[in-house]
JSON list of C-alpha atoms and ligand atoms in Angstrom, two decimals:
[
{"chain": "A", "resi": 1, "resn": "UNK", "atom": "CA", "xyz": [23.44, 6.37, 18.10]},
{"chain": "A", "resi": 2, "resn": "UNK", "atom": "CA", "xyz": [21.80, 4.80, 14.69]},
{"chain": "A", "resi": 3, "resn": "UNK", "atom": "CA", "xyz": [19.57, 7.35, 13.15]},
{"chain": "A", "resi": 4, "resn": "UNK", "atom": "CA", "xyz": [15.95, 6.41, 12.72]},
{"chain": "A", "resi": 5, "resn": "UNK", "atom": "CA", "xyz": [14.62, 5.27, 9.25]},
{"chain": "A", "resi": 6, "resn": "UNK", "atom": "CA", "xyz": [12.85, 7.72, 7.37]},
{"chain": "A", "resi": 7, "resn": "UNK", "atom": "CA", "xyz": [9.85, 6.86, 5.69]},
{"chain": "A", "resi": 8, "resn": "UNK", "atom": "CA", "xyz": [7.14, 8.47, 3.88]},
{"chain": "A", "resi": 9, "resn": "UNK", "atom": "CA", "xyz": [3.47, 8.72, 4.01]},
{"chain": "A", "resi": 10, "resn": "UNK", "atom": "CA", "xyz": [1.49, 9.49, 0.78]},
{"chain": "A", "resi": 11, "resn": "UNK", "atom": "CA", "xyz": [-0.41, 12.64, 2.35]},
{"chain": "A", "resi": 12, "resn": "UNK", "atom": "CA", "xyz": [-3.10, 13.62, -0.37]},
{"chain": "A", "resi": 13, "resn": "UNK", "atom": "CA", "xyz": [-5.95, 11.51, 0.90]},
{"chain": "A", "resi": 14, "resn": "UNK", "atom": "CA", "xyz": [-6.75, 8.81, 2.96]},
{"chain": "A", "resi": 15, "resn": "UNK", "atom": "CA", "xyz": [-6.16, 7.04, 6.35]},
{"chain": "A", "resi": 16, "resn": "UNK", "atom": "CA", "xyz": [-2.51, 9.05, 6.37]},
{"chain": "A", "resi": 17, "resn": "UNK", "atom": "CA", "xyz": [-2.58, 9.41, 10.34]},
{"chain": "A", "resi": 18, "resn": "UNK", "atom": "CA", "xyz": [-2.88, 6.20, 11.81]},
{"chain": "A", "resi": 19, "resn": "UNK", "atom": "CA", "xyz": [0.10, 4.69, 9.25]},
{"chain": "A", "resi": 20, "resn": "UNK", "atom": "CA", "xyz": [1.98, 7.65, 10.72]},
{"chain": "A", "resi": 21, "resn": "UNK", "atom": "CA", "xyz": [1.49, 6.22, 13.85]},
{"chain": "A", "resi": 22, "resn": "UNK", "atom": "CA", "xyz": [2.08, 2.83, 13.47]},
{"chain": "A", "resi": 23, "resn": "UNK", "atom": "CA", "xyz": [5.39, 3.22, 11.49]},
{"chain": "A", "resi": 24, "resn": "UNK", "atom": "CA", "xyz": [6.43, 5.60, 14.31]},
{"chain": "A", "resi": 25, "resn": "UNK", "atom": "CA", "xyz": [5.28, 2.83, 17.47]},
{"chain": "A", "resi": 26, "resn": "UNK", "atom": "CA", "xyz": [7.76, 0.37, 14.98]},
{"chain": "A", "resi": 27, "resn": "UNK", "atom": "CA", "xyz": [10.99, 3.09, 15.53]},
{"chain": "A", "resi": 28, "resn": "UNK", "atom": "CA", "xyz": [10.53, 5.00, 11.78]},
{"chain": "A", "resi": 29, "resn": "UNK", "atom": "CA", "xyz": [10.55, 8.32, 11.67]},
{"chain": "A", "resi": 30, "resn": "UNK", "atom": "CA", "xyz": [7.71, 9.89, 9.41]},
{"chain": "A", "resi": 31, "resn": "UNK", "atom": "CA", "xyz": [7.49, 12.74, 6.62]},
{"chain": "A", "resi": 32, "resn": "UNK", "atom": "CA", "xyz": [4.29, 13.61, 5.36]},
{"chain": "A", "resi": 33, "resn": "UNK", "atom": "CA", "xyz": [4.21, 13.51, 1.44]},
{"chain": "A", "resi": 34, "resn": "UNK", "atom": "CA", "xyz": [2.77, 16.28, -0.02]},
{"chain": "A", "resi": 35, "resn": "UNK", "atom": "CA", "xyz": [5.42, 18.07, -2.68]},
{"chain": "A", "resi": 36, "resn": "UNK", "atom": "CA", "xyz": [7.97, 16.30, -4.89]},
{"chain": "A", "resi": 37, "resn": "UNK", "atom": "CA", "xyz": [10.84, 17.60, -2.31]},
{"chain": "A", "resi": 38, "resn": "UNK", "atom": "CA", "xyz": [9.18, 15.97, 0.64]},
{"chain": "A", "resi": 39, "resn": "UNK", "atom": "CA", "xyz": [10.52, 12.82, -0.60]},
{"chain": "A", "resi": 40, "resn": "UNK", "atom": "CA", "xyz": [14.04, 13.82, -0.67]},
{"chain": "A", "resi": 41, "resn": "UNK", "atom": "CA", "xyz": [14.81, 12.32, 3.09]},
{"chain": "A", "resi": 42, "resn": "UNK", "atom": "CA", "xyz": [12.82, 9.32, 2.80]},
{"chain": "A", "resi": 43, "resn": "UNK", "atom": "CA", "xyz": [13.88, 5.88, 2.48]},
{"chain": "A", "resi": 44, "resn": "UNK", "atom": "CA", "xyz": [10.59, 4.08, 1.75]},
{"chain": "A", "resi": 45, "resn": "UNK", "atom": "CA", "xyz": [6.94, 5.17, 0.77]},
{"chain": "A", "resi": 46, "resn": "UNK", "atom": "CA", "xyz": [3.21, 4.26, 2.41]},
{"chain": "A", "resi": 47, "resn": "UNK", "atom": "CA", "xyz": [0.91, 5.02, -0.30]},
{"chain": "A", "resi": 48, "resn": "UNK", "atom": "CA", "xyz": [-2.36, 4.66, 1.74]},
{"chain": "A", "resi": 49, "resn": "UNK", "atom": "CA", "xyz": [-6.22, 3.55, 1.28]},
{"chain": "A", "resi": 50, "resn": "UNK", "atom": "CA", "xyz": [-8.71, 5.89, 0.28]},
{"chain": "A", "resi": 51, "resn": "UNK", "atom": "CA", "xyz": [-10.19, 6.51, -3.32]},
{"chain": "A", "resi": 52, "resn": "UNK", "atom": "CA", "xyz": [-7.47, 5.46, -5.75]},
{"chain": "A", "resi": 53, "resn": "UNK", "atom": "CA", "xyz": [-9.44, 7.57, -8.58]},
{"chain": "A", "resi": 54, "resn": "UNK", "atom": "CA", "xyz": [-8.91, 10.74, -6.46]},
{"chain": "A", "resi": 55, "resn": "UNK", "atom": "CA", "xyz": [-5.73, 10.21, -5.12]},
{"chain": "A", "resi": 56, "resn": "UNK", "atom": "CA", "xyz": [-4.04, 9.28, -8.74]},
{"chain": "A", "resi": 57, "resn": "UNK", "atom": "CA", "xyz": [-5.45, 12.56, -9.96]},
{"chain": "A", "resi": 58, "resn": "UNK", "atom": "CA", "xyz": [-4.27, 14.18, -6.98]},
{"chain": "A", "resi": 59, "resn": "UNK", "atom": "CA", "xyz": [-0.39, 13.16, -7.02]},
{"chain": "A", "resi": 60, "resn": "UNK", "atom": "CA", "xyz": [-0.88, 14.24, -10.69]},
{"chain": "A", "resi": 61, "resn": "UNK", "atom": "CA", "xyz": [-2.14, 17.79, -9.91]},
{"chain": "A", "resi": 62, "resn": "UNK", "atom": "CA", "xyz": [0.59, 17.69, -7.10]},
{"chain": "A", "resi": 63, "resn": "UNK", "atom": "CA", "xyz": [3.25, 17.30, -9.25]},
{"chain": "A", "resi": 64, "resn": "UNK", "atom": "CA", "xyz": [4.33, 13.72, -7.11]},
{"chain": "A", "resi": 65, "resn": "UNK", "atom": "CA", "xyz": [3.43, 11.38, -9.82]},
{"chain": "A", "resi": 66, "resn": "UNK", "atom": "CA", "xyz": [6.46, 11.56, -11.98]},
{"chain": "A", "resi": 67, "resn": "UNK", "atom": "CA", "xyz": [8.89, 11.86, -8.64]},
{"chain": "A", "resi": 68, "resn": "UNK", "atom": "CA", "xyz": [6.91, 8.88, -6.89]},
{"chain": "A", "resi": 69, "resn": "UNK", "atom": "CA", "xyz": [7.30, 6.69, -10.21]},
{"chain": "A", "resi": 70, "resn": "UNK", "atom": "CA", "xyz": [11.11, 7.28, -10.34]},
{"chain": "A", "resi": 71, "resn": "UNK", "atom": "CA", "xyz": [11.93, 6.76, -7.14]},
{"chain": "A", "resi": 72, "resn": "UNK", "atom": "CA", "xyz": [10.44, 3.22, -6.98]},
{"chain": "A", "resi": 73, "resn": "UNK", "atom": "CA", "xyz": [11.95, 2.46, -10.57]},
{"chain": "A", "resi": 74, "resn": "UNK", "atom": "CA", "xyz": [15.02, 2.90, -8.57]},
{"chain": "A", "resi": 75, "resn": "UNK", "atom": "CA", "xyz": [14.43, 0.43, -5.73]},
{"chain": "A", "resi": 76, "resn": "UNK", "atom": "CA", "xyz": [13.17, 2.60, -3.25]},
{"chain": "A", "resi": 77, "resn": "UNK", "atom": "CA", "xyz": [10.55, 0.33, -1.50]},
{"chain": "A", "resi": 78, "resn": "UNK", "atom": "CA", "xyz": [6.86, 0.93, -1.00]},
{"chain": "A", "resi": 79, "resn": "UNK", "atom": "CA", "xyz": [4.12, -0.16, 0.61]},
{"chain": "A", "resi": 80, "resn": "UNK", "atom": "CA", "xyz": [0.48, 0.50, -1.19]},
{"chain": "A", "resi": 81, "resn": "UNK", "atom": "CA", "xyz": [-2.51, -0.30, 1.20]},
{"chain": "A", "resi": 82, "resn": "UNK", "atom": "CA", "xyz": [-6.30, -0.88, -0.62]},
{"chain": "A", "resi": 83, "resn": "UNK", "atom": "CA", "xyz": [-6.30, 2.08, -2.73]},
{"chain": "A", "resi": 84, "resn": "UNK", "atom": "CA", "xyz": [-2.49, 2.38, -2.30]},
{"chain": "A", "resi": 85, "resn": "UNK", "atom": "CA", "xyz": [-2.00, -1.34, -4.17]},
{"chain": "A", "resi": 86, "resn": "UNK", "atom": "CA", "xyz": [-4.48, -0.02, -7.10]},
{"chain": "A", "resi": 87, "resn": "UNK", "atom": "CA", "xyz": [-2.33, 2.60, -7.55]},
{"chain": "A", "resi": 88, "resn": "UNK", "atom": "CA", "xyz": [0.90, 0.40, -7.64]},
{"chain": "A", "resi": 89, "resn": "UNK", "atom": "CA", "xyz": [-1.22, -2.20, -10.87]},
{"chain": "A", "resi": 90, "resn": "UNK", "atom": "CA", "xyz": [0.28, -2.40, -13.80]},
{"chain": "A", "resi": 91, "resn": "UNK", "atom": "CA", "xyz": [-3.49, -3.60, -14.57]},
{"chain": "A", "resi": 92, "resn": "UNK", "atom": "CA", "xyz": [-7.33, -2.65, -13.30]},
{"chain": "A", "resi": 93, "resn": "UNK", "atom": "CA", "xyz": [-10.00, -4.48, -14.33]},
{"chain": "A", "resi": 94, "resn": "UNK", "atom": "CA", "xyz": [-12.49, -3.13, -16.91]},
{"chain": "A", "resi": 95, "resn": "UNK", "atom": "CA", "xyz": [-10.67, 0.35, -16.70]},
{"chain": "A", "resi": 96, "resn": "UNK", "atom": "CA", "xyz": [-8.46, 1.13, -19.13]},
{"chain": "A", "resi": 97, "resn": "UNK", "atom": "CA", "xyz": [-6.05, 3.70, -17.14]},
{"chain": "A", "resi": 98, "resn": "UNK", "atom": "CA", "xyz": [-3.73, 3.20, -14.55]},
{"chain": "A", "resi": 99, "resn": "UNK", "atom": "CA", "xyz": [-1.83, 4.96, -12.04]},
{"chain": "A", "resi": 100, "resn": "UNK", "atom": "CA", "xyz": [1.57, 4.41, -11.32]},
{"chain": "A", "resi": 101, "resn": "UNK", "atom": "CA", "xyz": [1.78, 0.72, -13.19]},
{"chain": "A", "resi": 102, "resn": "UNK", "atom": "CA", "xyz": [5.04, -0.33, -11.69]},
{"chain": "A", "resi": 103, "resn": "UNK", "atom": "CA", "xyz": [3.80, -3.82, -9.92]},
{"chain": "A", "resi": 104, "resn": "UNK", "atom": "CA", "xyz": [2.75, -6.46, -12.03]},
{"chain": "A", "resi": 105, "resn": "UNK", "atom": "CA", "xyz": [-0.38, -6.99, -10.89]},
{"chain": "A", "resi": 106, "resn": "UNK", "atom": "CA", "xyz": [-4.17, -6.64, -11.90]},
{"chain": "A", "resi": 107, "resn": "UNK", "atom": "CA", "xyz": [-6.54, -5.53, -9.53]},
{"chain": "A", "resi": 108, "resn": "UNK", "atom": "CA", "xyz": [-10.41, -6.01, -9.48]},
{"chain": "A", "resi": 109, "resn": "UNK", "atom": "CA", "xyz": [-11.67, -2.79, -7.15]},
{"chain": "A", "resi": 110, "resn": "UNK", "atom": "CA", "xyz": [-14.60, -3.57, -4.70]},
{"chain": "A", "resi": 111, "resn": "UNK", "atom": "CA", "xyz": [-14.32, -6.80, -5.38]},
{"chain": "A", "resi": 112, "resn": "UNK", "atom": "CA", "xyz": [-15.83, -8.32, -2.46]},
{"chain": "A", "resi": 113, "resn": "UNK", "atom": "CA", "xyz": [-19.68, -7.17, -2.96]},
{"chain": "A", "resi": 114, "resn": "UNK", "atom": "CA", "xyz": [-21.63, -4.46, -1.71]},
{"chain": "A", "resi": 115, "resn": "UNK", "atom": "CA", "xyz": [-23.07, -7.65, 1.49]},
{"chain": "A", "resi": 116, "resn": "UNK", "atom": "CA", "xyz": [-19.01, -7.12, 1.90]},
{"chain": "A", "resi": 117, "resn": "UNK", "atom": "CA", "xyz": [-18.31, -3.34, 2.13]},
{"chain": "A", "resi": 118, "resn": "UNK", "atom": "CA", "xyz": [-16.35, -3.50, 5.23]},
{"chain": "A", "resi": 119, "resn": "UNK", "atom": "CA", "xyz": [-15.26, -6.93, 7.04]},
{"chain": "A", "resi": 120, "resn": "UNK", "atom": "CA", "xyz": [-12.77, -8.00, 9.43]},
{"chain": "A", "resi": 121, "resn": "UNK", "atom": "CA", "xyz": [-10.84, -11.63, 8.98]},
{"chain": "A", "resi": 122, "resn": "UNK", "atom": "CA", "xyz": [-7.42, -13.35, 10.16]},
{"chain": "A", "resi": 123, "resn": "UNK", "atom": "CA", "xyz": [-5.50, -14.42, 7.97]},
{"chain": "A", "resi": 124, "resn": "UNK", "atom": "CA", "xyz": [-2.38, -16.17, 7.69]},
{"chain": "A", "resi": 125, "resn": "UNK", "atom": "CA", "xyz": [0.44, -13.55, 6.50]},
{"chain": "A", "resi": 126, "resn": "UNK", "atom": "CA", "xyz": [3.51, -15.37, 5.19]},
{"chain": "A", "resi": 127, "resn": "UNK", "atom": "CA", "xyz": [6.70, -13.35, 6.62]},
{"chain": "A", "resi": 128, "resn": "UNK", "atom": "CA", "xyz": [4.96, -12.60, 9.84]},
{"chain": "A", "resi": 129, "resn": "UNK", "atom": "CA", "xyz": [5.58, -15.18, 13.20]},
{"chain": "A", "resi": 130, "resn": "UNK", "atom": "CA", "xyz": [2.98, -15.75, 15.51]},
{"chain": "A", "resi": 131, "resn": "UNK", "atom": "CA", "xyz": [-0.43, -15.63, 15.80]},
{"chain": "A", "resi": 132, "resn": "UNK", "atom": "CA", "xyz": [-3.02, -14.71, 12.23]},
{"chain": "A", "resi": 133, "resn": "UNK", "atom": "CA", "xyz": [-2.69, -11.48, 11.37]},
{"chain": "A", "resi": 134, "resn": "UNK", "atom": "CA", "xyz": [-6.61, -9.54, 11.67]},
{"chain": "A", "resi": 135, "resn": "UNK", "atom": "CA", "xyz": [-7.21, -7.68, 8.16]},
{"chain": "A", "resi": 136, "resn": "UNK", "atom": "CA", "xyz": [-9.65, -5.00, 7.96]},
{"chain": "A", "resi": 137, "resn": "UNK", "atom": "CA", "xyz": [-11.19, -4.54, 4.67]},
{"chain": "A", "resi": 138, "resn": "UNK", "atom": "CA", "xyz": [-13.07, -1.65, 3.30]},
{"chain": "A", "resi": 139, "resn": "UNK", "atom": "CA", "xyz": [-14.12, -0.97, -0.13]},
{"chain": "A", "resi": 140, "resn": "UNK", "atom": "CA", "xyz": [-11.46, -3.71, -0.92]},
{"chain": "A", "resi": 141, "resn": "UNK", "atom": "CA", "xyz": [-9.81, -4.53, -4.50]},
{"chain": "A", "resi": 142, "resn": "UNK", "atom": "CA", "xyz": [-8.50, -8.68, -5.02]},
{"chain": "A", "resi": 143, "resn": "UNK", "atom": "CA", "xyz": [-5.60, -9.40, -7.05]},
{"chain": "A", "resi": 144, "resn": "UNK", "atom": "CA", "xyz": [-6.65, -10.83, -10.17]},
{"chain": "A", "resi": 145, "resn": "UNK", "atom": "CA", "xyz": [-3.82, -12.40, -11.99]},
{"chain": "A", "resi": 146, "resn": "UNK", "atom": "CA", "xyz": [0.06, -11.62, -10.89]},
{"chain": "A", "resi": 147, "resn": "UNK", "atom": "CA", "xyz": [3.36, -11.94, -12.90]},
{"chain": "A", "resi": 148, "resn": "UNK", "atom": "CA", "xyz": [5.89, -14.84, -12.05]},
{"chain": "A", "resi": 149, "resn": "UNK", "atom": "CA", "xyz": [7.88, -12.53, -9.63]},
{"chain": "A", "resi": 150, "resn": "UNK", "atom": "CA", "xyz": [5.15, -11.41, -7.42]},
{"chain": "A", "resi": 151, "resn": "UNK", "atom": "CA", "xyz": [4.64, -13.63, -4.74]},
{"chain": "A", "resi": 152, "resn": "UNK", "atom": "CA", "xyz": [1.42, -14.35, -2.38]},
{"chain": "A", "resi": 153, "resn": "UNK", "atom": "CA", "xyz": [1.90, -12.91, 0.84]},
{"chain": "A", "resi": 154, "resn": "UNK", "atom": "CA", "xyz": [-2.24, -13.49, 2.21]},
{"chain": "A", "resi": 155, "resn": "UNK", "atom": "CA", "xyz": [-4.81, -14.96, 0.69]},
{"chain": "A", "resi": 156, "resn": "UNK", "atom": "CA", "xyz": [-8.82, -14.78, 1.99]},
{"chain": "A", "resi": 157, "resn": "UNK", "atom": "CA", "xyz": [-11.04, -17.26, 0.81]},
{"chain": "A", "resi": 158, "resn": "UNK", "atom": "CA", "xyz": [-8.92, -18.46, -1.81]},
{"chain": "A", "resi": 159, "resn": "UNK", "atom": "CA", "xyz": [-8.57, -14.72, -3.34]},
{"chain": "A", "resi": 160, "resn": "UNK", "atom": "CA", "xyz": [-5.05, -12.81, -3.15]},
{"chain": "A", "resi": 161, "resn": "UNK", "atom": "CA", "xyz": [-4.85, -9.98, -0.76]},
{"chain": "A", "resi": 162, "resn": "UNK", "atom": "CA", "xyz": [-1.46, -9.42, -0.33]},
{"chain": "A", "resi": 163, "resn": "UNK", "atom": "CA", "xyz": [1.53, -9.33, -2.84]},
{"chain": "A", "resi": 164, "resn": "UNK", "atom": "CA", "xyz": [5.26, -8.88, -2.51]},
{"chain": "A", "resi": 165, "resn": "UNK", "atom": "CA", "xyz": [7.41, -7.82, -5.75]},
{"chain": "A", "resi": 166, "resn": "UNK", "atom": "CA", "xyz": [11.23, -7.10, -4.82]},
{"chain": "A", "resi": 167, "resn": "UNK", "atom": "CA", "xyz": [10.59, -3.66, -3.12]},
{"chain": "A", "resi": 168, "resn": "UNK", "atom": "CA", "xyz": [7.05, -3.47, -3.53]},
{"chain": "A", "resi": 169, "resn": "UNK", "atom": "CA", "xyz": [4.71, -4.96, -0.87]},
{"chain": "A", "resi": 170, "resn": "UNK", "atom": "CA", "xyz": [0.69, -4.17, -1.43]},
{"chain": "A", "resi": 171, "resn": "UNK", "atom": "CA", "xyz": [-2.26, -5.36, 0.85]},
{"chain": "A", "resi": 172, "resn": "UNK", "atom": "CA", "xyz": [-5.85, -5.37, 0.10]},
{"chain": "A", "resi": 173, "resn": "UNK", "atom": "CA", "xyz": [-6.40, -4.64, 3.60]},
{"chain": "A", "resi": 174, "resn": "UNK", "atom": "CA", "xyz": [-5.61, -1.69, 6.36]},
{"chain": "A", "resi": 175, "resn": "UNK", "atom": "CA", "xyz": [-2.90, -3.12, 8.51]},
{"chain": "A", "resi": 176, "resn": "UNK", "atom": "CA", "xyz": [-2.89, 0.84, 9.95]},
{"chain": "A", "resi": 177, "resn": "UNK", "atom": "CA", "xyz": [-6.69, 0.18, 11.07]},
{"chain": "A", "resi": 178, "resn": "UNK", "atom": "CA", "xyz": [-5.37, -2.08, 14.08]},
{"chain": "A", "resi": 179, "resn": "UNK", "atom": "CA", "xyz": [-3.05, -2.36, 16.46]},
{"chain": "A", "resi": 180, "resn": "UNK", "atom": "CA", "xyz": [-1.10, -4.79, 15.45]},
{"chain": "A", "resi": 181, "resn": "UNK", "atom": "CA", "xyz": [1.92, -3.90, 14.09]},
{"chain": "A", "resi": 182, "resn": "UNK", "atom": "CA", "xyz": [3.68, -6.36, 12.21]},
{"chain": "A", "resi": 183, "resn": "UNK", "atom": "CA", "xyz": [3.00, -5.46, 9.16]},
{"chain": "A", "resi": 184, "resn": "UNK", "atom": "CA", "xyz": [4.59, -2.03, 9.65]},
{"chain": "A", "resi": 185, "resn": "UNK", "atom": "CA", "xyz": [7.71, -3.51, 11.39]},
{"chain": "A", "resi": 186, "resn": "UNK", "atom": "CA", "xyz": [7.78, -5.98, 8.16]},
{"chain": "A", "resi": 187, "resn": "UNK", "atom": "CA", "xyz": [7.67, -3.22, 5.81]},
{"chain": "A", "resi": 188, "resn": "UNK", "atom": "CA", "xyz": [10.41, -1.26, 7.90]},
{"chain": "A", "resi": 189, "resn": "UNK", "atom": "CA", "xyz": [12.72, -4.28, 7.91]},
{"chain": "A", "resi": 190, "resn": "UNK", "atom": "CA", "xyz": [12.27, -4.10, 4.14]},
{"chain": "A", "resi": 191, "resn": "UNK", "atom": "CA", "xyz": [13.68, -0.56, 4.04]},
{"chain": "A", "resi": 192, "resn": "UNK", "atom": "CA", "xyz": [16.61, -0.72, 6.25]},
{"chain": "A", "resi": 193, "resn": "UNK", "atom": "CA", "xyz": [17.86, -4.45, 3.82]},
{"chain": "A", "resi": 194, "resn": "UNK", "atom": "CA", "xyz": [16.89, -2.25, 0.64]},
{"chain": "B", "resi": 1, "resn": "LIG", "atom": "N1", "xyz": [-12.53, 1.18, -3.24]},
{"chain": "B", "resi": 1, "resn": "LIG", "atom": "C1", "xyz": [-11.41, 2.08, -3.23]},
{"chain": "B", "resi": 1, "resn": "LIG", "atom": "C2", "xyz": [-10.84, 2.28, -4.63]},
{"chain": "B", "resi": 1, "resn": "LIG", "atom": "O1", "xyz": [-11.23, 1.61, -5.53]},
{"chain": "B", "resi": 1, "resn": "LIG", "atom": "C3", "xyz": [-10.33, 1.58, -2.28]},
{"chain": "B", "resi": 1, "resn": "LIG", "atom": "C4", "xyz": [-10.89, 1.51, -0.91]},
{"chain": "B", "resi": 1, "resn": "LIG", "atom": "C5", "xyz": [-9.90, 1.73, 0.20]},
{"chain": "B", "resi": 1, "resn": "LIG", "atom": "O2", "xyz": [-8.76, 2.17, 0.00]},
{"chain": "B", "resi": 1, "resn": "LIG", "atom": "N2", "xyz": [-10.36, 1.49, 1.40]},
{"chain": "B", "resi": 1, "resn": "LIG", "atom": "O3", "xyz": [-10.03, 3.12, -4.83]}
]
């Protein structure tokens, strides 16, 4: 029998349970990320939402930043939801540090409005069949500007809210805040053709 897929969710903060369980209901197995050797038996990373502020300084103090960063300069693929995808930036708007600034990217955080905190909406997710895809967005950051090889995945309202680079996929949104898991299953697929 095939062995499961390992991948790995970012465990220092954030909505680290339900991405557990949606890569699982998709066939991954899951390791929890908390030390530098925890990412030994993983083949791909879910850096999840949350506060990107805390959890940068958190993977710092937990000795993961400089692991993390080397391991996706080497092609192993990641997945960075809302705060996860600030973390990815290579940019932030009007702040002048950066977390792991592999994707080339610039992020505006909580850039839908305080009217906007928190909103549900379908969109159209380009790699996915079927039906729209429903995005839940908290606290969310837009892509700003992009470099030539990132390419749109989801748009809302004519802002970009999902991004693919080679390896690296980001989403403005919580795909592990509903059921549906596509997005999961798409990021898996990614893994096992990496
Ligand atoms: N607003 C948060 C930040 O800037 C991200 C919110 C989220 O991950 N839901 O880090």
């Amino acid at each position: 029998m095939r062995s499961l897929t390992t991948i790995g969710i970012l465990d220092v903060q954030g909505a680290v349970r339900e991405h557990a369980d949606r890569m699982r209901a998709v066939g991954a197995d899951v390791v929890l990320v908390k030390h530098a050797q925890d990412l030994d038996a993983v083949k791909g990373l879910i850096l999840p939402g949350g506060e990107s502020t805390t959890i940068g300084k958190l993977i710092r103090k937990y000795d993961l930043y400089e692991p993390i960063r080397s391991r996706i300069e080497q092609g192993m693929p990641v997945f960075g939801t809302c705060a996860g995808m600030i973390l990815l930036a290579k940019s932030i708007h009007q702040q002048d540090d950066v977390h792991l600034g592999v994707m080339d990217i610039t992020v505006d955080r909580n850039s839908f409005g305080r009217q906007r905190e928190s909103f549900e909406a379908d969109l159209n997710v380009a790699g996915l069949s079927g039906d729209a895809y429903p995005a839940v967005f908290i606290r969310a950051p837009q892509v700003l500007a992009k470099g030539e090889h990132v390419d749109v995945i989801a748009t809302y309202d004519g802002h970009i809210v999902g991004v693919r680079e080679n390896s690296m996929l980001a989403t403005s949104f919580h795909p592990e805040l509903t059921e549906d898991t596509r997005l999961h299953a798409y990021f898996l697929a990614m893994v096992n053709e990496a």
